PDB file of C-alpha atoms (C1' of nucleotides) in Angstrom:
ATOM      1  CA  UNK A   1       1.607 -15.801  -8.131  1.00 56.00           C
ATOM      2  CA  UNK A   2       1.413 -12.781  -5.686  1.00 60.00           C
ATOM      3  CA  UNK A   3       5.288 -12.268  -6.011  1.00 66.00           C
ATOM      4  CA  UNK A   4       4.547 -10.679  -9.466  1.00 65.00           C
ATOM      5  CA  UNK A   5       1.633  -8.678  -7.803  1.00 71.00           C
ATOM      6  CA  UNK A   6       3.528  -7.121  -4.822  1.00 76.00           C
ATOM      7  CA  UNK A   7       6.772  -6.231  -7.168  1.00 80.00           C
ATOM      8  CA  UNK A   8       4.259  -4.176  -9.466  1.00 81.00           C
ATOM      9  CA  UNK A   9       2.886  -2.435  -5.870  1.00 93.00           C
ATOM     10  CA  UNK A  10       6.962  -2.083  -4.839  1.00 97.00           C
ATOM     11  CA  UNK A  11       7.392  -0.526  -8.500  1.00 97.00           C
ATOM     12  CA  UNK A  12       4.477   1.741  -8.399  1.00 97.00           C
ATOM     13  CA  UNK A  13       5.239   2.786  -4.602  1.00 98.00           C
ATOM     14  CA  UNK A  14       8.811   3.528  -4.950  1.00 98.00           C
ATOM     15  CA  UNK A  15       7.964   5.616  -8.461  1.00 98.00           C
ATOM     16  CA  UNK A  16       5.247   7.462  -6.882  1.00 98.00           C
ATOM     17  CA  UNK A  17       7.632   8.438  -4.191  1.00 98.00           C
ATOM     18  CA  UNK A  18      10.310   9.306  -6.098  1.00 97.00           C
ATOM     19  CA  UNK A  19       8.915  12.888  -6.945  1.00 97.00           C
ATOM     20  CA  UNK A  20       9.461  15.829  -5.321  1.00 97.00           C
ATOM     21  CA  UNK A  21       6.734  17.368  -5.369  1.00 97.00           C
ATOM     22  CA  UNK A  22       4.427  13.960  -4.343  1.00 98.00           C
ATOM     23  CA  UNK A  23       7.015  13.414  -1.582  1.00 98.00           C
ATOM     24  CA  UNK A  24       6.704  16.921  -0.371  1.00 97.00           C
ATOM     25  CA  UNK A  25       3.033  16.184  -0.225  1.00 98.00           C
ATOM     26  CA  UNK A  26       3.371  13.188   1.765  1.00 98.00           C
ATOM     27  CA  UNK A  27       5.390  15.056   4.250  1.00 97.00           C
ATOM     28  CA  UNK A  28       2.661  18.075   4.633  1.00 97.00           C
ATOM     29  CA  UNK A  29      -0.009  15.266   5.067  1.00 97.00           C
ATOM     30  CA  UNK A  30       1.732  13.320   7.505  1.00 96.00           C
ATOM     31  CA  UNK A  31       1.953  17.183   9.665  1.00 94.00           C
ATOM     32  CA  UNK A  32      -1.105  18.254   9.035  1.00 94.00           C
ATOM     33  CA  UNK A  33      -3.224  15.211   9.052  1.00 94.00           C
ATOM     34  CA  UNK A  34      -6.246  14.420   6.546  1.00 95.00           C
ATOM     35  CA  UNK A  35      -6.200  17.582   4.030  1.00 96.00           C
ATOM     36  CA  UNK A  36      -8.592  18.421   1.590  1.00 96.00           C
ATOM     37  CA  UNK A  37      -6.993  18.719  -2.514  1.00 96.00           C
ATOM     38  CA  UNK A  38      -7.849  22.568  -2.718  1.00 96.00           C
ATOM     39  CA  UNK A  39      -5.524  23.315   0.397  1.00 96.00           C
ATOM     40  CA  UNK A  40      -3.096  21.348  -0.445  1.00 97.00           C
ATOM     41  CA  UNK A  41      -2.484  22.921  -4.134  1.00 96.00           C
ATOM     42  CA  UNK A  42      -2.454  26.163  -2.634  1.00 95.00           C
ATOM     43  CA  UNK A  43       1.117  24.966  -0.970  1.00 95.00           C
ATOM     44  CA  UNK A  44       2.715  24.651  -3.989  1.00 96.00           C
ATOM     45  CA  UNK A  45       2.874  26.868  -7.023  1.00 93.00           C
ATOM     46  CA  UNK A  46       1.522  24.327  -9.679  1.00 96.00           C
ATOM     47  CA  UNK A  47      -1.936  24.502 -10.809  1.00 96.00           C
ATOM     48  CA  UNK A  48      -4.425  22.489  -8.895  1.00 97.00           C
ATOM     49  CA  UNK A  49      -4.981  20.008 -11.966  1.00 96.00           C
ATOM     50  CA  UNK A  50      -1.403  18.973 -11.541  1.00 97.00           C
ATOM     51  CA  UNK A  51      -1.597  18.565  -7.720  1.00 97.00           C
ATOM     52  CA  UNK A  52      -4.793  16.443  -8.533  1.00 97.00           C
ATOM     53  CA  UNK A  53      -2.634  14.355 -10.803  1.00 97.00           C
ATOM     54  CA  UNK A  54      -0.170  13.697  -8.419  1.00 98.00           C
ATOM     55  CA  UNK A  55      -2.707  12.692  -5.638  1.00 98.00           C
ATOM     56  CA  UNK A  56      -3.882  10.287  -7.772  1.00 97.00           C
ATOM     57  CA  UNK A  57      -0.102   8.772  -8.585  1.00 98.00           C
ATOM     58  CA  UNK A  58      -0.304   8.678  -4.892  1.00 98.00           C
ATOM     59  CA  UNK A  59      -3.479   7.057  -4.434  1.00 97.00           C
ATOM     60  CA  UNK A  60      -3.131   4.709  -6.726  1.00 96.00           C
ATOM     61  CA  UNK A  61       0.328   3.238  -4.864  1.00 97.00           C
ATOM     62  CA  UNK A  62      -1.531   3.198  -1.856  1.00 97.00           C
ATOM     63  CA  UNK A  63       0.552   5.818  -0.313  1.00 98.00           C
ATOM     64  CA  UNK A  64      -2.717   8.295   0.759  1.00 98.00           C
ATOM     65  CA  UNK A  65      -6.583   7.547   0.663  1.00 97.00           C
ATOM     66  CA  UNK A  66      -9.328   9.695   0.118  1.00 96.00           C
ATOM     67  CA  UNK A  67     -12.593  10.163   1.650  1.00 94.00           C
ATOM     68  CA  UNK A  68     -15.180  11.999  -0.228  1.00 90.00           C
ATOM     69  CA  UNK A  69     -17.452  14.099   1.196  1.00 84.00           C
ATOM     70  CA  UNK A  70     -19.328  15.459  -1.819  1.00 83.00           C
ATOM     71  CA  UNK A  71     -17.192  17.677  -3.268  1.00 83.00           C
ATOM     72  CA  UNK A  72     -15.127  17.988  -0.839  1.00 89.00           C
ATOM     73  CA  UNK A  73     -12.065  14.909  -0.580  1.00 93.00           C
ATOM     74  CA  UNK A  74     -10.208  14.472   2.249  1.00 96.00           C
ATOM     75  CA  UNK A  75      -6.605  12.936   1.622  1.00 97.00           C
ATOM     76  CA  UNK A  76      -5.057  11.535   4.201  1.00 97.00           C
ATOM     77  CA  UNK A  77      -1.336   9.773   4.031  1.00 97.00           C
ATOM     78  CA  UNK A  78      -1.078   5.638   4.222  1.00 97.00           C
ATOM     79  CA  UNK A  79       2.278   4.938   6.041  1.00 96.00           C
ATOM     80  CA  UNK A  80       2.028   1.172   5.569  1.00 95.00           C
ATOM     81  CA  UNK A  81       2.067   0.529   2.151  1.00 95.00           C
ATOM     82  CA  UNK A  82       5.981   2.194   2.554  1.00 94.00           C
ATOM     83  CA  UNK A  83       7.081  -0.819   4.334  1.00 93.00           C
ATOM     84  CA  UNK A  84       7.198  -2.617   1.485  1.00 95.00           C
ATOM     85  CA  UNK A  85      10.102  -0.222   0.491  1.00 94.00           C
ATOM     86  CA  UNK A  86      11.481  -1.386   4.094  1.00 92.00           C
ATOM     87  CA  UNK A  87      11.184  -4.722   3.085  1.00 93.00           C
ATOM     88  CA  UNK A  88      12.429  -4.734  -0.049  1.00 95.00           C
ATOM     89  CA  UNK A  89      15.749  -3.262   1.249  1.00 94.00           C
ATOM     90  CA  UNK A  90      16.156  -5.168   4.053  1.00 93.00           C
ATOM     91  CA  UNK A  91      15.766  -8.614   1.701  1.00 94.00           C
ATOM     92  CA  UNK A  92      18.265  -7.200  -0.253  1.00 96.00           C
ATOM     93  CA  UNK A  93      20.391  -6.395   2.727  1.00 94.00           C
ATOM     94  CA  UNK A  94      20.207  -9.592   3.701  1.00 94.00           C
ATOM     95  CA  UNK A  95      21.175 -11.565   0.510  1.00 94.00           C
ATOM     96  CA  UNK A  96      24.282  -9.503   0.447  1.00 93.00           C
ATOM     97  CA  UNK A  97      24.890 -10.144   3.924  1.00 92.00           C
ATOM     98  CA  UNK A  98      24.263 -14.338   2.690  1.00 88.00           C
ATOM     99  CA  UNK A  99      27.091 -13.775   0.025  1.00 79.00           C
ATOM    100  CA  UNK A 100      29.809 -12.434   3.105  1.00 74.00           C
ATOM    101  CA  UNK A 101      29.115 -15.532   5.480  1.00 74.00           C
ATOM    102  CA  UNK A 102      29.523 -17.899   2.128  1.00 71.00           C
ATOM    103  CA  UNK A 103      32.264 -16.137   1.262  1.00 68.00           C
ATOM    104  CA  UNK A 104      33.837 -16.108   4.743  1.00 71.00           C
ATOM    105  CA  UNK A 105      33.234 -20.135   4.542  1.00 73.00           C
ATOM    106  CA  UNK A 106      34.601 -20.764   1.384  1.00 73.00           C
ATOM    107  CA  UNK A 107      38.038 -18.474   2.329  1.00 70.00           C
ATOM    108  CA  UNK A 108      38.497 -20.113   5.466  1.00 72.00           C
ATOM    109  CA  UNK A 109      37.788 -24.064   4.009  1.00 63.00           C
ATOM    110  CA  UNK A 110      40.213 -22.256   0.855  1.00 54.00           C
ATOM    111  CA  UNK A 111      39.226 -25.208  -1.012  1.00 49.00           C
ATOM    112  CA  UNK A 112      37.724 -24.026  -4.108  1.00 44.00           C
ATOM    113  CA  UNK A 113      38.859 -20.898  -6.819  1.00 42.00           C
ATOM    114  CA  UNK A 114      37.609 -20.856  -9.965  1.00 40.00           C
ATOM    115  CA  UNK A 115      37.489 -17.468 -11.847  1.00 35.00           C
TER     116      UNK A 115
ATOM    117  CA  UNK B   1      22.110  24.475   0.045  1.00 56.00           C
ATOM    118  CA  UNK B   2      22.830  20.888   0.817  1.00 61.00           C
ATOM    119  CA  UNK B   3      19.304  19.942   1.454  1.00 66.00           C
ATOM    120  CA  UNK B   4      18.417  20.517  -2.294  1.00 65.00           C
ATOM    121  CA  UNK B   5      21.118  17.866  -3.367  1.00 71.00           C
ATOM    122  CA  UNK B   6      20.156  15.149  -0.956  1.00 76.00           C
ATOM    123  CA  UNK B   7      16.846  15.625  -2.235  1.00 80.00           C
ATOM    124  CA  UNK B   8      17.857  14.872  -5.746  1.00 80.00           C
ATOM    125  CA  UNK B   9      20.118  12.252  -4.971  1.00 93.00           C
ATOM    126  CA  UNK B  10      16.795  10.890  -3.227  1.00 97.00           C
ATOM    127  CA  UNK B  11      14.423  11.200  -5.960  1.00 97.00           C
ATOM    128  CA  UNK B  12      17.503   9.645  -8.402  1.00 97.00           C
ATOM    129  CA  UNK B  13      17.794   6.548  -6.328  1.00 98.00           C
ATOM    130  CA  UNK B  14      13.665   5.691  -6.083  1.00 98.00           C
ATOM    131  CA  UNK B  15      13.536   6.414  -9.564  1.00 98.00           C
ATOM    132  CA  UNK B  16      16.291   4.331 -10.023  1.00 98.00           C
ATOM    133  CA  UNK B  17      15.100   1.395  -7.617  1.00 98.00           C
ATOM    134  CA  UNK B  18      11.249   2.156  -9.100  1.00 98.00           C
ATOM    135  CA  UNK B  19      12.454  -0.174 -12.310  1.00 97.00           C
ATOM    136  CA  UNK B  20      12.328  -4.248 -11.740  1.00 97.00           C
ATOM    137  CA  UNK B  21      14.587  -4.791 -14.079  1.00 97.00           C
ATOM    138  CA  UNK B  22      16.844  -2.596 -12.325  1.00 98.00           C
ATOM    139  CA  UNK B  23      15.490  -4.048  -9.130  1.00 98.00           C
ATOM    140  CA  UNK B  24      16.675  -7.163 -10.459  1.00 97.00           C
ATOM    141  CA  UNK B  25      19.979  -6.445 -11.034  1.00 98.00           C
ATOM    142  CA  UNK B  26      20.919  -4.895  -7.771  1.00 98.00           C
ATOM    143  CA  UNK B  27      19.817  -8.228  -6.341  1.00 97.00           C
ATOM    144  CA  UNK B  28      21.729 -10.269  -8.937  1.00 97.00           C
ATOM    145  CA  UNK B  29      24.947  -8.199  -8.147  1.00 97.00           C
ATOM    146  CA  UNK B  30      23.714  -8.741  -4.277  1.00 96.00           C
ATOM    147  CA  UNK B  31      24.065 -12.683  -4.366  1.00 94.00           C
ATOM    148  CA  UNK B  32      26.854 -12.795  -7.156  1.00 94.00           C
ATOM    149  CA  UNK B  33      29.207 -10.092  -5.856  1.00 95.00           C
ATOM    150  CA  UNK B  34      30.770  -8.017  -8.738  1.00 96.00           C
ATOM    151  CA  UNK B  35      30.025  -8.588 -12.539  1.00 96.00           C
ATOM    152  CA  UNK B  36      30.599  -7.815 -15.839  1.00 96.00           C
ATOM    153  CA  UNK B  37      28.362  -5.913 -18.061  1.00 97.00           C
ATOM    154  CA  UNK B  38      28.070  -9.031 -19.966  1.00 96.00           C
ATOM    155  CA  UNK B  39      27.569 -11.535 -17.666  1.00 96.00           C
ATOM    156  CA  UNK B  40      24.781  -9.223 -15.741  1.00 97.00           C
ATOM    157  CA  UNK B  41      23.149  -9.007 -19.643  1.00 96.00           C
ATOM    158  CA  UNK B  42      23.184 -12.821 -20.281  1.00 95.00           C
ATOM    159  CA  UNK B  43      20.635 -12.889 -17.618  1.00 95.00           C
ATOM    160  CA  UNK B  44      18.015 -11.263 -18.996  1.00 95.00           C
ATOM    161  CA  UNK B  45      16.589 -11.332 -22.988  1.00 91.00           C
ATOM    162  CA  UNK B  46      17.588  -7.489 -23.070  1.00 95.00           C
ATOM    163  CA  UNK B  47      19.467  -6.381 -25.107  1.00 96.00           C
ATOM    164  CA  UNK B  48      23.606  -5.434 -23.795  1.00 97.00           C
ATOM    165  CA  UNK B  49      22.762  -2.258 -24.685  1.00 97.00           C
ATOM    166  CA  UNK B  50      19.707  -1.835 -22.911  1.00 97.00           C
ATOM    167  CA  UNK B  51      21.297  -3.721 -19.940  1.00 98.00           C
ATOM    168  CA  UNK B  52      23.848  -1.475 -20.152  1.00 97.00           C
ATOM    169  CA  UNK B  53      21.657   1.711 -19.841  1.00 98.00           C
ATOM    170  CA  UNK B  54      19.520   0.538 -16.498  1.00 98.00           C
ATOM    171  CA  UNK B  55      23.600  -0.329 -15.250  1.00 98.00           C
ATOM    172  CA  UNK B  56      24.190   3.639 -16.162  1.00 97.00           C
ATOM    173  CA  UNK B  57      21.031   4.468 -14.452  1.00 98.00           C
ATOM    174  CA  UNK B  58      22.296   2.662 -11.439  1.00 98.00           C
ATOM    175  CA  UNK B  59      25.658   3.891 -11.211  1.00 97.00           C
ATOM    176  CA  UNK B  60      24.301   7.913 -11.762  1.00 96.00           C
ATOM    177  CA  UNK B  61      21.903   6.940  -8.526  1.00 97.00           C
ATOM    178  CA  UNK B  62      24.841   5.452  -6.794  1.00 97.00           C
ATOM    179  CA  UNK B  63      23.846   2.347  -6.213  1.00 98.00           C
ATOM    180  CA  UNK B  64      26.327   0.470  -7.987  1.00 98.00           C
ATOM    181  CA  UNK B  65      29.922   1.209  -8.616  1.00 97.00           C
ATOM    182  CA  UNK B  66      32.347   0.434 -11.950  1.00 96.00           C
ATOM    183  CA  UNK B  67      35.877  -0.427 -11.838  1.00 94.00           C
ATOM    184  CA  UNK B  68      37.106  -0.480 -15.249  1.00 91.00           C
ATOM    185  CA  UNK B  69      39.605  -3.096 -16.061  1.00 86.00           C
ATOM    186  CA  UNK B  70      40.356  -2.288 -19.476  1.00 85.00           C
ATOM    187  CA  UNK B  71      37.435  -3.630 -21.281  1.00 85.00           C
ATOM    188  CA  UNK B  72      36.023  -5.278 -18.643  1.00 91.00           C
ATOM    189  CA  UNK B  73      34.073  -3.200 -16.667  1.00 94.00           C
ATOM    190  CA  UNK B  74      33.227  -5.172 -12.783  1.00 96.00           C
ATOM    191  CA  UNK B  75      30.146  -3.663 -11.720  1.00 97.00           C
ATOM    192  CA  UNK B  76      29.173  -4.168  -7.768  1.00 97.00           C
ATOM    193  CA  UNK B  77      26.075  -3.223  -5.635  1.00 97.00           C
ATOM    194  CA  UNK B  78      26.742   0.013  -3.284  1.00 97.00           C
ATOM    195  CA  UNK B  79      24.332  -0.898  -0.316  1.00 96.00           C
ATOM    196  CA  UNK B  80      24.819   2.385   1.426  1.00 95.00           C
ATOM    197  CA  UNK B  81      23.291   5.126  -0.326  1.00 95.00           C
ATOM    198  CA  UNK B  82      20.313   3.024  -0.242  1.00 94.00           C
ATOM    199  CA  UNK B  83      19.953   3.854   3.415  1.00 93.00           C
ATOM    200  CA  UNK B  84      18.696   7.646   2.286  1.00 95.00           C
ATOM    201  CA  UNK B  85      15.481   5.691   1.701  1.00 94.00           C
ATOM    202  CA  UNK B  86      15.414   4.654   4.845  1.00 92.00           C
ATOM    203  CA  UNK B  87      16.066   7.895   6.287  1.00 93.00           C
ATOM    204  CA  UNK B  88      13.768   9.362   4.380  1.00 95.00           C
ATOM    205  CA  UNK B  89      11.474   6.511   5.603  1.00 94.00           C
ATOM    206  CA  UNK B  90      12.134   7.275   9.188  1.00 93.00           C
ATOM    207  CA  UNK B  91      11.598  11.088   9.070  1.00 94.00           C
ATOM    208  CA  UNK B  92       8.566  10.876   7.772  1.00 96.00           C
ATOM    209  CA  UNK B  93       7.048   8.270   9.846  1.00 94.00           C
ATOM    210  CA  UNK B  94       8.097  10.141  12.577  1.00 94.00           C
ATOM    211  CA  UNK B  95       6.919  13.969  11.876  1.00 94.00           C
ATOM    212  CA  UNK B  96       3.774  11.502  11.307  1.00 93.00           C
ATOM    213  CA  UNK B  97       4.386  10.281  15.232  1.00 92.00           C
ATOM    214  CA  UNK B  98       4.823  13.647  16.291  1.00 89.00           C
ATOM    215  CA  UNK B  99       1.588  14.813  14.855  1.00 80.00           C
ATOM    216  CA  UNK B 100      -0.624  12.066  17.209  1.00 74.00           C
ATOM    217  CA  UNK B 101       1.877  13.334  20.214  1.00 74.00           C
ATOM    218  CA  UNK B 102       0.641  16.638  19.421  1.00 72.00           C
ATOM    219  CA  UNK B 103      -2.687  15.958  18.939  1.00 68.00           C
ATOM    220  CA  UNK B 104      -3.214  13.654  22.054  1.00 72.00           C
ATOM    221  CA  UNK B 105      -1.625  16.540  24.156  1.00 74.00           C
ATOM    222  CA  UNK B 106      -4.332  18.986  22.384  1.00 74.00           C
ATOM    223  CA  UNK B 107      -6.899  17.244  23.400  1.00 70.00           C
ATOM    224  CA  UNK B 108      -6.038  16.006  26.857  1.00 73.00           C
ATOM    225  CA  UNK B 109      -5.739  19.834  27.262  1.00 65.00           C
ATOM    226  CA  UNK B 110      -8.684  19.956  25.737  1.00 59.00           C
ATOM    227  CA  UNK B 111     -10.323  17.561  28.292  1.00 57.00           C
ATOM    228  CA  UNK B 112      -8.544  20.008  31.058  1.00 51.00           C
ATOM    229  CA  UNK B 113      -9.546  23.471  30.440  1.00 47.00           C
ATOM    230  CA  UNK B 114     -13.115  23.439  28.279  1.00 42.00           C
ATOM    231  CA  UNK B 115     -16.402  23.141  29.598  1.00 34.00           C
TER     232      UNK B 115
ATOM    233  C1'  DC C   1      46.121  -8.388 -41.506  1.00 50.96           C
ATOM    234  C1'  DT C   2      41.618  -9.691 -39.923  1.00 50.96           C
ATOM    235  C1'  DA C   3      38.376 -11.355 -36.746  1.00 50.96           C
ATOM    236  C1'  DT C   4      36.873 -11.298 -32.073  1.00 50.96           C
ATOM    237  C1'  DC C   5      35.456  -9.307 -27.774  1.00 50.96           C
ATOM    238  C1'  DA C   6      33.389  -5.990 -24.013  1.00 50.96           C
ATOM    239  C1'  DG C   7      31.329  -2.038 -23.861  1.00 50.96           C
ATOM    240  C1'  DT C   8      29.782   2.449 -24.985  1.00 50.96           C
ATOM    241  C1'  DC C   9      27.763   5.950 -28.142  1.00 50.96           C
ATOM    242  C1'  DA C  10      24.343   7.500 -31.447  1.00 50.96           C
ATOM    243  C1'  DA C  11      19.911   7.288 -33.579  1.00 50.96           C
ATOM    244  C1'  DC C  12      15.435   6.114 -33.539  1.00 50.96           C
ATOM    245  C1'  DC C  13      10.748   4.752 -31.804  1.00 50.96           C
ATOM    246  C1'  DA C  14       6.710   4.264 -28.833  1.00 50.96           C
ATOM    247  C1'  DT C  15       4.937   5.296 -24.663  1.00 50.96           C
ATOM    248  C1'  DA C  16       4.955   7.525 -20.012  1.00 50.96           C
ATOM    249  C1'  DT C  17       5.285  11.614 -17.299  1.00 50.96           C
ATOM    250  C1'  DG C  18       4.670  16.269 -15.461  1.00 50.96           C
ATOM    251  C1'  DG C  19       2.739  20.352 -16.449  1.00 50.96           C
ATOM    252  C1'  DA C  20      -0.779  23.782 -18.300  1.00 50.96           C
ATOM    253  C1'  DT C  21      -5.402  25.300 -19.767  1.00 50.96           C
ATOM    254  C1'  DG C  22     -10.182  24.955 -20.482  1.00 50.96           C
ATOM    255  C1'  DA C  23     -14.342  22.436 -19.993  1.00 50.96           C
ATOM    256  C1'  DA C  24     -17.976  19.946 -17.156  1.00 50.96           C
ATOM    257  C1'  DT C  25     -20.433  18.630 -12.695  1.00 50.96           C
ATOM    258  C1'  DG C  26     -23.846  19.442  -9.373  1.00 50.96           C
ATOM    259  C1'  DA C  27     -25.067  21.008  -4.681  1.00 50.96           C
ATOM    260  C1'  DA C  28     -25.443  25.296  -2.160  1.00 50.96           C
ATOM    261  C1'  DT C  29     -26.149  30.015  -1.765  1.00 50.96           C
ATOM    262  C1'  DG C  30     -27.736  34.641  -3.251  1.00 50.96           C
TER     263       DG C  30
ATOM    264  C1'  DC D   1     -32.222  31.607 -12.190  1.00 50.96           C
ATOM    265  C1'  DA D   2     -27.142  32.767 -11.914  1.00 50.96           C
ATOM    266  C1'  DT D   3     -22.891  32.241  -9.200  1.00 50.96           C
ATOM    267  C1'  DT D   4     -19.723  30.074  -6.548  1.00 50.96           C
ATOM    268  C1'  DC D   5     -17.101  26.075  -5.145  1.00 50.96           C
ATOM    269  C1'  DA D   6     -14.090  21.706  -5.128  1.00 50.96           C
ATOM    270  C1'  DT D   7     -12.671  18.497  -8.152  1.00 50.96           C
ATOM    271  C1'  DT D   8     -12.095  15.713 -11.915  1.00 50.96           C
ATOM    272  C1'  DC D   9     -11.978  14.961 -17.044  1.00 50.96           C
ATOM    273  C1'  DA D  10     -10.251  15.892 -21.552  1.00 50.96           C
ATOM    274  C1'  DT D  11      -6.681  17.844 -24.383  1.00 50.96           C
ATOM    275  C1'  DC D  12      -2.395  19.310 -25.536  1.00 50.96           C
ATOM    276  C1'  DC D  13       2.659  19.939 -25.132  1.00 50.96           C
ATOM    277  C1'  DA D  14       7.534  19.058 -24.177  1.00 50.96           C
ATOM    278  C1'  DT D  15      10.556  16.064 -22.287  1.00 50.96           C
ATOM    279  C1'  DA D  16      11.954  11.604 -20.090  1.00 50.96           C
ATOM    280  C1'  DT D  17      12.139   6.666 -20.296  1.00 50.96           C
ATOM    281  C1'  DG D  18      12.887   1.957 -21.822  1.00 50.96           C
ATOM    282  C1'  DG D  19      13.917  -0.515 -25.615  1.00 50.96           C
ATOM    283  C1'  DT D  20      15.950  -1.679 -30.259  1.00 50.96           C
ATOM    284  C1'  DT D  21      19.538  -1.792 -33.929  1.00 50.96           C
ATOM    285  C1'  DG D  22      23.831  -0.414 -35.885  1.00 50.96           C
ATOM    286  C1'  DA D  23      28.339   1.814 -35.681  1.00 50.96           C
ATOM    287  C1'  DC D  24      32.870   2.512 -33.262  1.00 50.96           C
ATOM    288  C1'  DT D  25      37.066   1.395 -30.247  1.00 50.96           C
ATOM    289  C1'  DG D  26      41.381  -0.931 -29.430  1.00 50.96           C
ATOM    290  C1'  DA D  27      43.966  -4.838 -27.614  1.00 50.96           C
ATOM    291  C1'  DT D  28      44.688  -9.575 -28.533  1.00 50.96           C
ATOM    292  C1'  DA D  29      44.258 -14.201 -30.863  1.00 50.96           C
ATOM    293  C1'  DG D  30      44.752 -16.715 -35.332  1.00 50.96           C
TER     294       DG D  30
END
DNA sequence: CTATCAGTCAACCATATGGATGAATGAATG
DNA sequence: CATTCATTCATCCATATGGTTGACTGATAG
């Protein structure tokens, strides 16, 4: 089914964003707009292989695409694909808010208890 | 300062929500209310031990919460730190906004004062 | 007294991750 | 022709992660 497709994509999104340092480059894309991989290194003080590493974590979720122009690729961050985060909680959110109002029913019928 | 914390805490609780098992679990707790270690195990063909870790995991991120009963250890869903997500969510999406405010007002000035 | 039970702790293992360094690529420029 | 430039690829390394199995604990049931 798709279910097992998109919780891969939710796994893969929330993992990529749960570094630092890619987070930090989502941030100074969404600011700057579409950045090239060169200017963004020179932000941090890691070596431009490991900022290319990360961009691809990145790209891979979904979370920025990149448009090359020769040697030259221009990232740019993907909001959408962090919905699914949005989603994700909210579902959740919602189940537990399911178990209250069941709850609530069963305490005010107080018919059933079994522990 | 305090910023450097919440940013942990942040990265702890994607990395933490990145795993499906662990995904699955918070979900489990959501519909079920408070479990045991046990009875959250017996769901899954990990081993306790291994459940036991991802329910460590959880509880370091803060999304779930222990209250030892001598053995028995009742382990319930925190929804609330959860929401840092979403905050971080929102903040991004909108210094993302703020960029196209900018950049519309560049250019209407743009439109305005050049040629 | 011994067995049982709910959990954690301690090793151990394979694989993933984040980082560094040193190629290699292939057009453009001198 | 040699250099420069923007990036990725290929290694290599240390540490983190997800899992397993096998103690250990300490009250209670038989």
């Amino acid at each position: 089914m798709v279910e097992r497709q998109k919780d891969e994509n939710l796994s893969a999104i929330l993992k990529a964003a749960s570094d630092p340092t890619r987070r930090a480059i989502l941030t100074l894309l969404a600011q700057h707009g579409p950045m090239k991989v060169t200017h963004i290194a020179r932000q941090y003080d890691q070596s431009l292989n490991a900022i290319s590493k990360h961009i691809k974590v990145l790209e891979t979720a979904g979370l920025v695409s990149r448009r090359t122009e020769w040697r030259e690729h221009l990232i740019e961050v993907q909001m959408e694909p962090l919905s699914a985060i949005d989603l994700w909680f909210t579902q959740l959110r919602s189940i537990w808010a399911l178990r209250f109002d069941t709850l609530e029913a069963a305490l005010t019928e107080e018919t059933d208890n079994d522990n």
